[in-house]
Tab-separated table of C-alpha atoms in Angstrom:
chain	number	residue	atom	x	y	z
A	1	MET	CA	0.000	0.000	0.000
A	2	PHE	CA	2.710	2.467	0.966
A	3	GLY	CA	4.564	1.647	-2.257
A	4	ASN	CA	1.465	2.537	-4.280
A	5	LEU	CA	1.039	5.768	-2.342
A	6	TYR	CA	4.652	6.672	-3.040
A	7	MET	CA	4.290	5.898	-6.744
A	8	ASN	CA	1.141	8.015	-6.955
A	9	ARG	CA	2.874	10.871	-5.186
A	10	GLU	CA	5.869	10.590	-7.530
A	11	PHE	CA	3.555	10.473	-10.542
A	12	HIS	CA	1.679	13.615	-9.468
A	13	ILE	CA	4.944	15.500	-9.071
A	14	LEU	CA	6.144	14.415	-12.518
A	15	PHE	CA	2.714	15.172	-13.982
A	16	TRP	CA	2.847	18.782	-12.801
A	17	ILE	CA	6.410	19.088	-14.059
A	18	LEU	CA	5.192	17.785	-17.434
A	19	CYS	CA	2.388	20.366	-17.447
A	20	ALA	CA	4.850	23.128	-16.585
A	21	SER	CA	7.227	22.041	-19.359
A	22	SER	CA	4.390	22.157	-21.907
A	23	VAL	CA	3.381	25.633	-20.710
A	24	PHE	CA	6.968	26.904	-20.912
A	25	ILE	CA	7.478	25.566	-24.432
A	26	ALA	CA	4.125	26.985	-25.564
A	27	ALA	CA	5.080	30.357	-24.066
A	28	ALA	CA	8.411	30.232	-25.886
A	29	GLY	CA	6.528	29.534	-29.108
A	30	TYR	CA	4.189	32.481	-28.608
A	31	VAL	CA	7.081	34.833	-27.855
A	32	ILE	CA	9.150	33.878	-30.901
A	33	ASN	CA	6.059	33.948	-33.098
A	34	ASP	CA	5.276	37.499	-31.977
A	35	TYR	CA	8.927	38.408	-32.522
A	36	PHE	CA	8.871	37.373	-36.172
A	37	ASP	CA	5.321	38.639	-36.742
A	38	LEU	CA	5.923	42.255	-35.782
A	39	ASN	CA	5.127	43.702	-39.203
A	40	ILE	CA	2.140	41.421	-39.779
A	41	ASP	CA	0.704	42.204	-36.332
A	42	LEU	CA	0.981	45.926	-37.055
A	43	VAL	CA	-1.667	45.333	-39.712
A	44	ASN	CA	-3.783	42.575	-38.130
A	45	LYS	CA	-3.832	43.517	-34.432
A	46	PRO	CA	-1.970	46.774	-33.735
A	47	GLY	CA	-3.687	47.188	-30.361
A	48	LYS	CA	-2.628	43.766	-29.034
A	49	MET	CA	1.098	43.860	-29.740
A	50	VAL	CA	3.484	42.993	-26.914
A	51	VAL	CA	6.927	42.743	-28.508
A	52	ASP	CA	8.424	46.158	-29.235
A	53	ARG	CA	5.816	47.800	-27.017
A	54	SER	CA	5.583	46.066	-23.645
A	55	ILE	CA	8.950	44.314	-24.040
A	56	SER	CA	11.895	44.949	-26.346
A	57	ARG	CA	13.019	42.543	-29.063
A	58	ARG	CA	16.125	41.694	-27.047
A	59	TRP	CA	14.041	40.705	-24.028
A	60	ALA	CA	11.720	38.703	-26.297
A	61	ILE	CA	14.673	36.584	-27.447
A	62	PHE	CA	15.791	36.182	-23.833
A	63	PHE	CA	12.352	35.016	-22.711
A	64	HIS	CA	12.158	32.632	-25.670
A	65	MET	CA	15.501	31.051	-24.752
A	66	PHE	CA	14.641	30.908	-21.040
A	67	PHE	CA	11.227	29.302	-21.557
A	68	SER	CA	12.592	26.869	-24.142
A	69	PHE	CA	15.515	25.808	-21.948
A	70	ALA	CA	13.251	25.379	-18.909
A	71	GLY	CA	10.753	23.257	-20.863
A	72	VAL	CA	13.421	20.999	-22.335
A	73	LEU	CA	15.218	20.671	-18.991
A	74	MET	CA	11.990	19.599	-17.288
A	75	GLY	CA	11.409	16.994	-19.999
A	76	PHE	CA	14.831	15.468	-19.444
A	77	TYR	CA	14.305	15.590	-15.670
A	78	ILE	CA	11.242	13.393	-16.179
A	79	GLY	CA	13.401	11.035	-18.227
A	80	LEU	CA	15.983	10.942	-15.446
A	81	GLN	CA	13.307	9.999	-12.919
A	82	ASN	CA	11.480	7.282	-14.854
A	83	GLY	CA	13.612	6.421	-17.873
A	84	ASN	CA	11.165	8.016	-20.324
A	85	TRP	CA	13.660	9.993	-22.408
A	86	VAL	CA	11.150	10.374	-25.244
A	87	ILE	CA	9.531	13.347	-23.504
A	88	GLY	CA	12.818	15.256	-23.180
A	89	PHE	CA	13.791	14.760	-26.822
A	90	ALA	CA	10.229	15.465	-27.943
A	91	ASN	CA	10.258	18.755	-26.018
A	92	MET	CA	13.512	19.671	-27.735
A	93	GLY	CA	11.929	18.835	-31.088
A	94	CYS	CA	8.897	20.978	-30.249
A	95	VAL	CA	11.152	23.974	-29.586
A	96	PHE	CA	12.798	23.631	-33.007
A	97	VAL	CA	9.458	23.068	-34.753
A	98	LEU	CA	7.983	26.195	-33.145
A	99	TRP	CA	11.031	28.229	-34.189
A	100	PHE	CA	10.817	27.099	-37.817
A	101	TYR	CA	7.039	27.479	-37.723
A	102	SER	CA	7.478	31.150	-36.822
A	103	THR	CA	10.175	31.783	-39.424
A	104	THR	CA	8.996	29.630	-42.340
A	105	PHE	CA	6.192	27.090	-41.981
A	106	LYS	CA	3.399	29.446	-40.923
A	107	LYS	CA	3.743	31.219	-44.278
A	108	LYS	CA	3.299	27.962	-46.198
A	109	LEU	CA	-0.014	26.561	-47.364
A	110	LEU	CA	-1.435	24.251	-44.628
A	111	THR	CA	2.046	23.253	-43.377
A	112	GLY	CA	1.990	25.545	-40.371
A	113	ASN	CA	-1.647	24.723	-39.581
A	114	ILE	CA	-0.955	20.984	-39.503
A	115	LEU	CA	2.223	21.373	-37.434
A	116	ILE	CA	0.475	23.411	-34.736
A	117	SER	CA	-2.428	20.941	-34.695
A	118	LEU	CA	-0.022	18.012	-34.274
A	119	LEU	CA	1.824	19.790	-31.460
A	120	THR	CA	-1.468	20.444	-29.672
A	121	ALA	CA	-2.432	16.775	-30.012
A	122	TRP	CA	1.002	15.787	-28.673
A	123	VAL	CA	0.486	17.872	-25.514
A	124	VAL	CA	-2.518	15.652	-24.743
A	125	PHE	CA	-1.030	12.308	-25.747
A	126	VAL	CA	2.244	12.819	-23.877
A	127	VAL	CA	0.375	12.384	-20.581
A	128	TYR	CA	-0.359	8.780	-21.591
A	129	LEU	CA	3.355	8.185	-22.244
A	130	LEU	CA	4.087	9.404	-18.736
A	131	THR	CA	1.551	7.022	-17.194
A	132	ILE	CA	2.797	3.883	-18.956
A	133	HIS	CA	6.362	4.525	-17.795
A	134	GLN	CA	5.166	5.221	-14.253
A	135	GLN	CA	2.849	2.181	-14.355
A	136	ILE	CA	0.055	4.312	-12.931
A	137	ASP	CA	-3.619	4.018	-13.856
A	138	LEU	CA	-5.317	7.407	-13.735
A	139	LEU	CA	-8.837	6.026	-14.022
A	140	HIS	CA	-9.157	2.893	-11.888
A	141	PRO	CA	-5.865	1.835	-10.228
A	142	VAL	CA	-7.266	-1.530	-9.108
A	143	GLN	CA	-9.030	-2.561	-12.305
A	144	PRO	CA	-7.271	-4.552	-15.046
A	145	GLY	CA	-7.429	-3.058	-18.508
A	146	SER	CA	-7.623	0.540	-17.338
A	147	HIS	CA	-4.444	1.346	-19.266
A	148	GLN	CA	-6.211	0.313	-22.475
A	149	LYS	CA	-9.108	2.585	-21.544
A	150	LEU	CA	-6.668	5.403	-20.867
A	151	LEU	CA	-5.064	4.828	-24.284
A	152	ARG	CA	-8.475	5.119	-25.954
A	153	LEU	CA	-9.163	8.338	-24.072
A	154	ALA	CA	-5.724	9.699	-24.985
A	155	LEU	CA	-6.369	8.977	-28.663
A	156	LEU	CA	-9.858	10.482	-28.401
A	157	TYR	CA	-8.680	13.741	-26.847
A	158	SER	CA	-5.626	13.941	-29.105
A	159	SER	CA	-7.896	13.604	-32.146
A	160	PHE	CA	-10.225	16.265	-30.750
A	161	ALA	CA	-7.260	18.558	-30.089
A	162	PHE	CA	-5.903	18.047	-33.608
A	163	ILE	CA	-9.209	18.692	-35.373
A	164	ILE	CA	-10.349	21.673	-33.301
A	165	THR	CA	-6.900	23.299	-33.554
A	166	LEU	CA	-6.791	22.797	-37.322
A	167	ILE	CA	-10.232	24.402	-37.587
A	168	ARG	CA	-9.184	27.356	-35.464
A	169	GLU	CA	-5.919	27.816	-37.372
A	170	VAL	CA	-7.721	28.139	-40.707
A	171	VAL	CA	-10.336	30.483	-39.216
A	172	LYS	CA	-7.499	32.565	-37.773
A	173	ASP	CA	-5.848	32.685	-41.215
A	174	VAL	CA	-9.035	34.209	-42.615
A	175	GLU	CA	-9.018	36.775	-39.789
A	176	ASP	CA	-5.400	37.698	-40.544
A	177	MET	CA	-5.632	37.786	-44.335
A	178	ASP	CA	-4.763	41.468	-44.743
A	179	GLY	CA	-1.453	41.384	-42.890
A	180	ASP	CA	-0.528	37.928	-44.174
A	181	ALA	CA	-1.093	38.923	-47.803
A	182	LYS	CA	0.914	42.120	-47.391
A	183	TYR	CA	3.986	40.212	-46.209
A	184	GLY	CA	3.929	37.280	-48.605
A	185	CYS	CA	2.234	34.530	-46.593
A	186	LYS	CA	0.646	31.730	-48.617
A	187	THR	CA	-2.176	30.700	-46.284
A	188	MET	CA	-5.276	28.869	-47.456
A	189	PRO	CA	-7.633	31.868	-47.750
A	190	ILE	CA	-4.968	33.793	-49.687
A	191	VAL	CA	-4.096	30.956	-52.076
A	192	TRP	CA	-7.467	29.207	-52.470
A	193	GLY	CA	-9.859	31.904	-51.297
A	194	VAL	CA	-12.236	32.378	-48.375
A	195	PRO	CA	-15.085	30.227	-49.870
A	196	PHE	CA	-12.755	27.219	-50.177
A	197	SER	CA	-11.463	27.808	-46.641
A	198	LYS	CA	-15.051	27.796	-45.344
A	199	VAL	CA	-15.707	24.484	-47.100
A	200	PHE	CA	-12.493	23.042	-45.649
A	201	VAL	CA	-13.461	24.109	-42.123
A	202	SER	CA	-17.021	22.848	-42.622
A	203	ILE	CA	-15.780	19.378	-43.590
A	204	TRP	CA	-13.635	19.144	-40.470
A	205	LEU	CA	-16.503	20.413	-38.322
A	206	VAL	CA	-18.735	17.656	-39.712
A	207	ILE	CA	-16.004	15.083	-38.989
A	208	LEU	CA	-15.751	16.464	-35.458
A	209	LEU	CA	-19.519	16.271	-34.967
A	210	VAL	CA	-19.579	12.662	-36.173
A	211	LEU	CA	-16.844	11.742	-33.689
A	212	LEU	CA	-18.666	13.563	-30.891
A	213	PHE	CA	-21.901	11.691	-31.618
A	214	ILE	CA	-19.966	8.404	-31.567
A	215	VAL	CA	-18.625	9.369	-28.133
A	216	LEU	CA	-22.143	10.332	-27.054
A	217	PHE	CA	-23.586	6.927	-28.000
A	218	TYR	CA	-20.586	5.205	-26.410
A	219	VAL	CA	-21.080	6.865	-23.001
A	220	LEU	CA	-24.847	6.256	-23.170
A	221	GLN	CA	-24.182	2.511	-23.400
A	222	PHE	CA	-22.571	2.708	-19.970
A	223	LYS	CA	-25.335	4.991	-18.621
A	224	MET	CA	-22.874	7.830	-18.044
A	225	TRP	CA	-25.685	10.374	-18.044
A	226	VAL	CA	-23.670	13.322	-16.766
A	227	ALA	CA	-20.929	12.839	-19.364
A	228	ALA	CA	-23.539	12.407	-22.118
A	229	LEU	CA	-25.413	15.574	-21.128
A	230	TYR	CA	-22.150	17.528	-20.875
A	231	ASN	CA	-21.052	16.327	-24.305
A	232	LEU	CA	-24.407	17.188	-25.867
A	233	VAL	CA	-24.902	20.637	-24.316
A	234	LEU	CA	-21.363	22.010	-24.021
A	235	ILE	CA	-19.541	20.440	-26.991
A	236	ILE	CA	-21.951	19.128	-29.634
A	237	ALA	CA	-24.413	22.045	-29.483
A	238	PRO	CA	-21.656	24.700	-29.729
A	239	SER	CA	-20.097	22.753	-32.628
A	240	ALA	CA	-23.406	22.844	-34.498
A	241	TYR	CA	-23.729	26.563	-33.746
A	242	VAL	CA	-20.214	27.157	-35.100
A	243	VAL	CA	-21.251	25.456	-38.347
A	244	ARG	CA	-24.219	27.842	-38.558
A	245	LEU	CA	-21.985	30.863	-37.897
A	246	LEU	CA	-19.469	29.668	-40.465
A	247	LEU	CA	-22.067	29.408	-43.216
A	248	LYS	CA	-23.081	33.038	-42.646
A	249	ALA	CA	-19.571	34.432	-42.103
A	250	ASN	CA	-18.275	36.887	-44.701
A	251	ARG	CA	-16.576	39.663	-42.706
A	252	THR	CA	-13.491	39.699	-40.500
A	253	ALA	CA	-15.700	40.352	-37.459
A	254	ASP	CA	-17.683	37.185	-38.247
A	255	PHE	CA	-14.529	35.065	-38.234
A	256	THR	CA	-13.362	36.744	-35.023
A	257	LYS	CA	-16.642	35.670	-33.409
A	258	LEU	CA	-16.120	32.165	-34.797
A	259	SER	CA	-12.646	32.037	-33.295
A	260	LYS	CA	-14.027	32.935	-29.849
A	261	TRP	CA	-16.617	30.167	-30.024
A	262	ILE	CA	-13.966	27.664	-31.058
A	263	LYS	CA	-11.824	28.705	-28.074
A	264	ALA	CA	-14.841	28.098	-25.835
A	265	MET	CA	-15.215	24.607	-27.331
A	266	ILE	CA	-11.553	23.903	-26.608
A	267	PHE	CA	-12.102	24.970	-22.998
A	268	THR	CA	-15.197	22.809	-22.483
A	269	GLY	CA	-13.445	19.916	-24.215
A	270	ILE	CA	-10.559	20.124	-21.758
A	271	LEU	CA	-12.899	20.306	-18.747
A	272	SER	CA	-14.724	17.168	-19.895
A	273	MET	CA	-11.646	15.134	-18.901
A	274	ILE	CA	-12.775	15.521	-15.299
A	275	LEU	CA	-15.946	13.563	-16.075
A	276	PHE	CA	-14.023	10.495	-17.182
A	277	LYS	CA	-12.084	10.545	-13.939
A	278	PHE	CA	-15.250	10.380	-11.802
A	279	PHE	CA	-17.774	8.674	-14.079
A	280	ALA	CA	-15.715	6.373	-16.355
């Protein structure tokens, strides 16, 4: 019993370190992205700029290096504690990907969108990698097969994270068309037009809705009424509303509203993880 308590305590410490490392690397990515987007942001969001207004470019580079180093160091610390070196090297890879995303990939058609979506999915899935190396079951520590259930949940949430992030990235590209076009970016709405971008987003929203209905019917089989109601009211219904907004959207303000609703869906999607802890 005391061994299990110790392992759970050790896991919780490493879990919070993993969360902190993801936050640091994400912060580093935001800083370096703002650093290289100064001219574009002057056009797209002049009132929300931080670099060159709140902090200098030199300090932006310093913060990027500090956050990146801290995130990578934490990843390797986890590897030192449980032998899972994948997380440390993956964190290092994320830092390089975010750098090249800011300098090159975000200006390429779909490349940057897919990379950011994959990184977001990785942030979710990496928690599963931590659990299998710690030999900890987050759902039901005494039940056999709970690791398989956790793997299914990890894949489910990673898929949700990938799809919803890809949707938001394309919507954001439509919002930022003016500045992106001025400085040579080749995003989807610039290359293929806004109507095509709306169709692209609509297809992914339909795919997302199909997956959400599959989850809904799955949880109903196990009479998980709270999880089913949460999924229906706070994820499926907003997704359907986003489709309705998308069909009517034709101005920058419309896509800004869309982006806010998508952020709300991301938030409610994250909170739904709590339900599987108590009702799965």
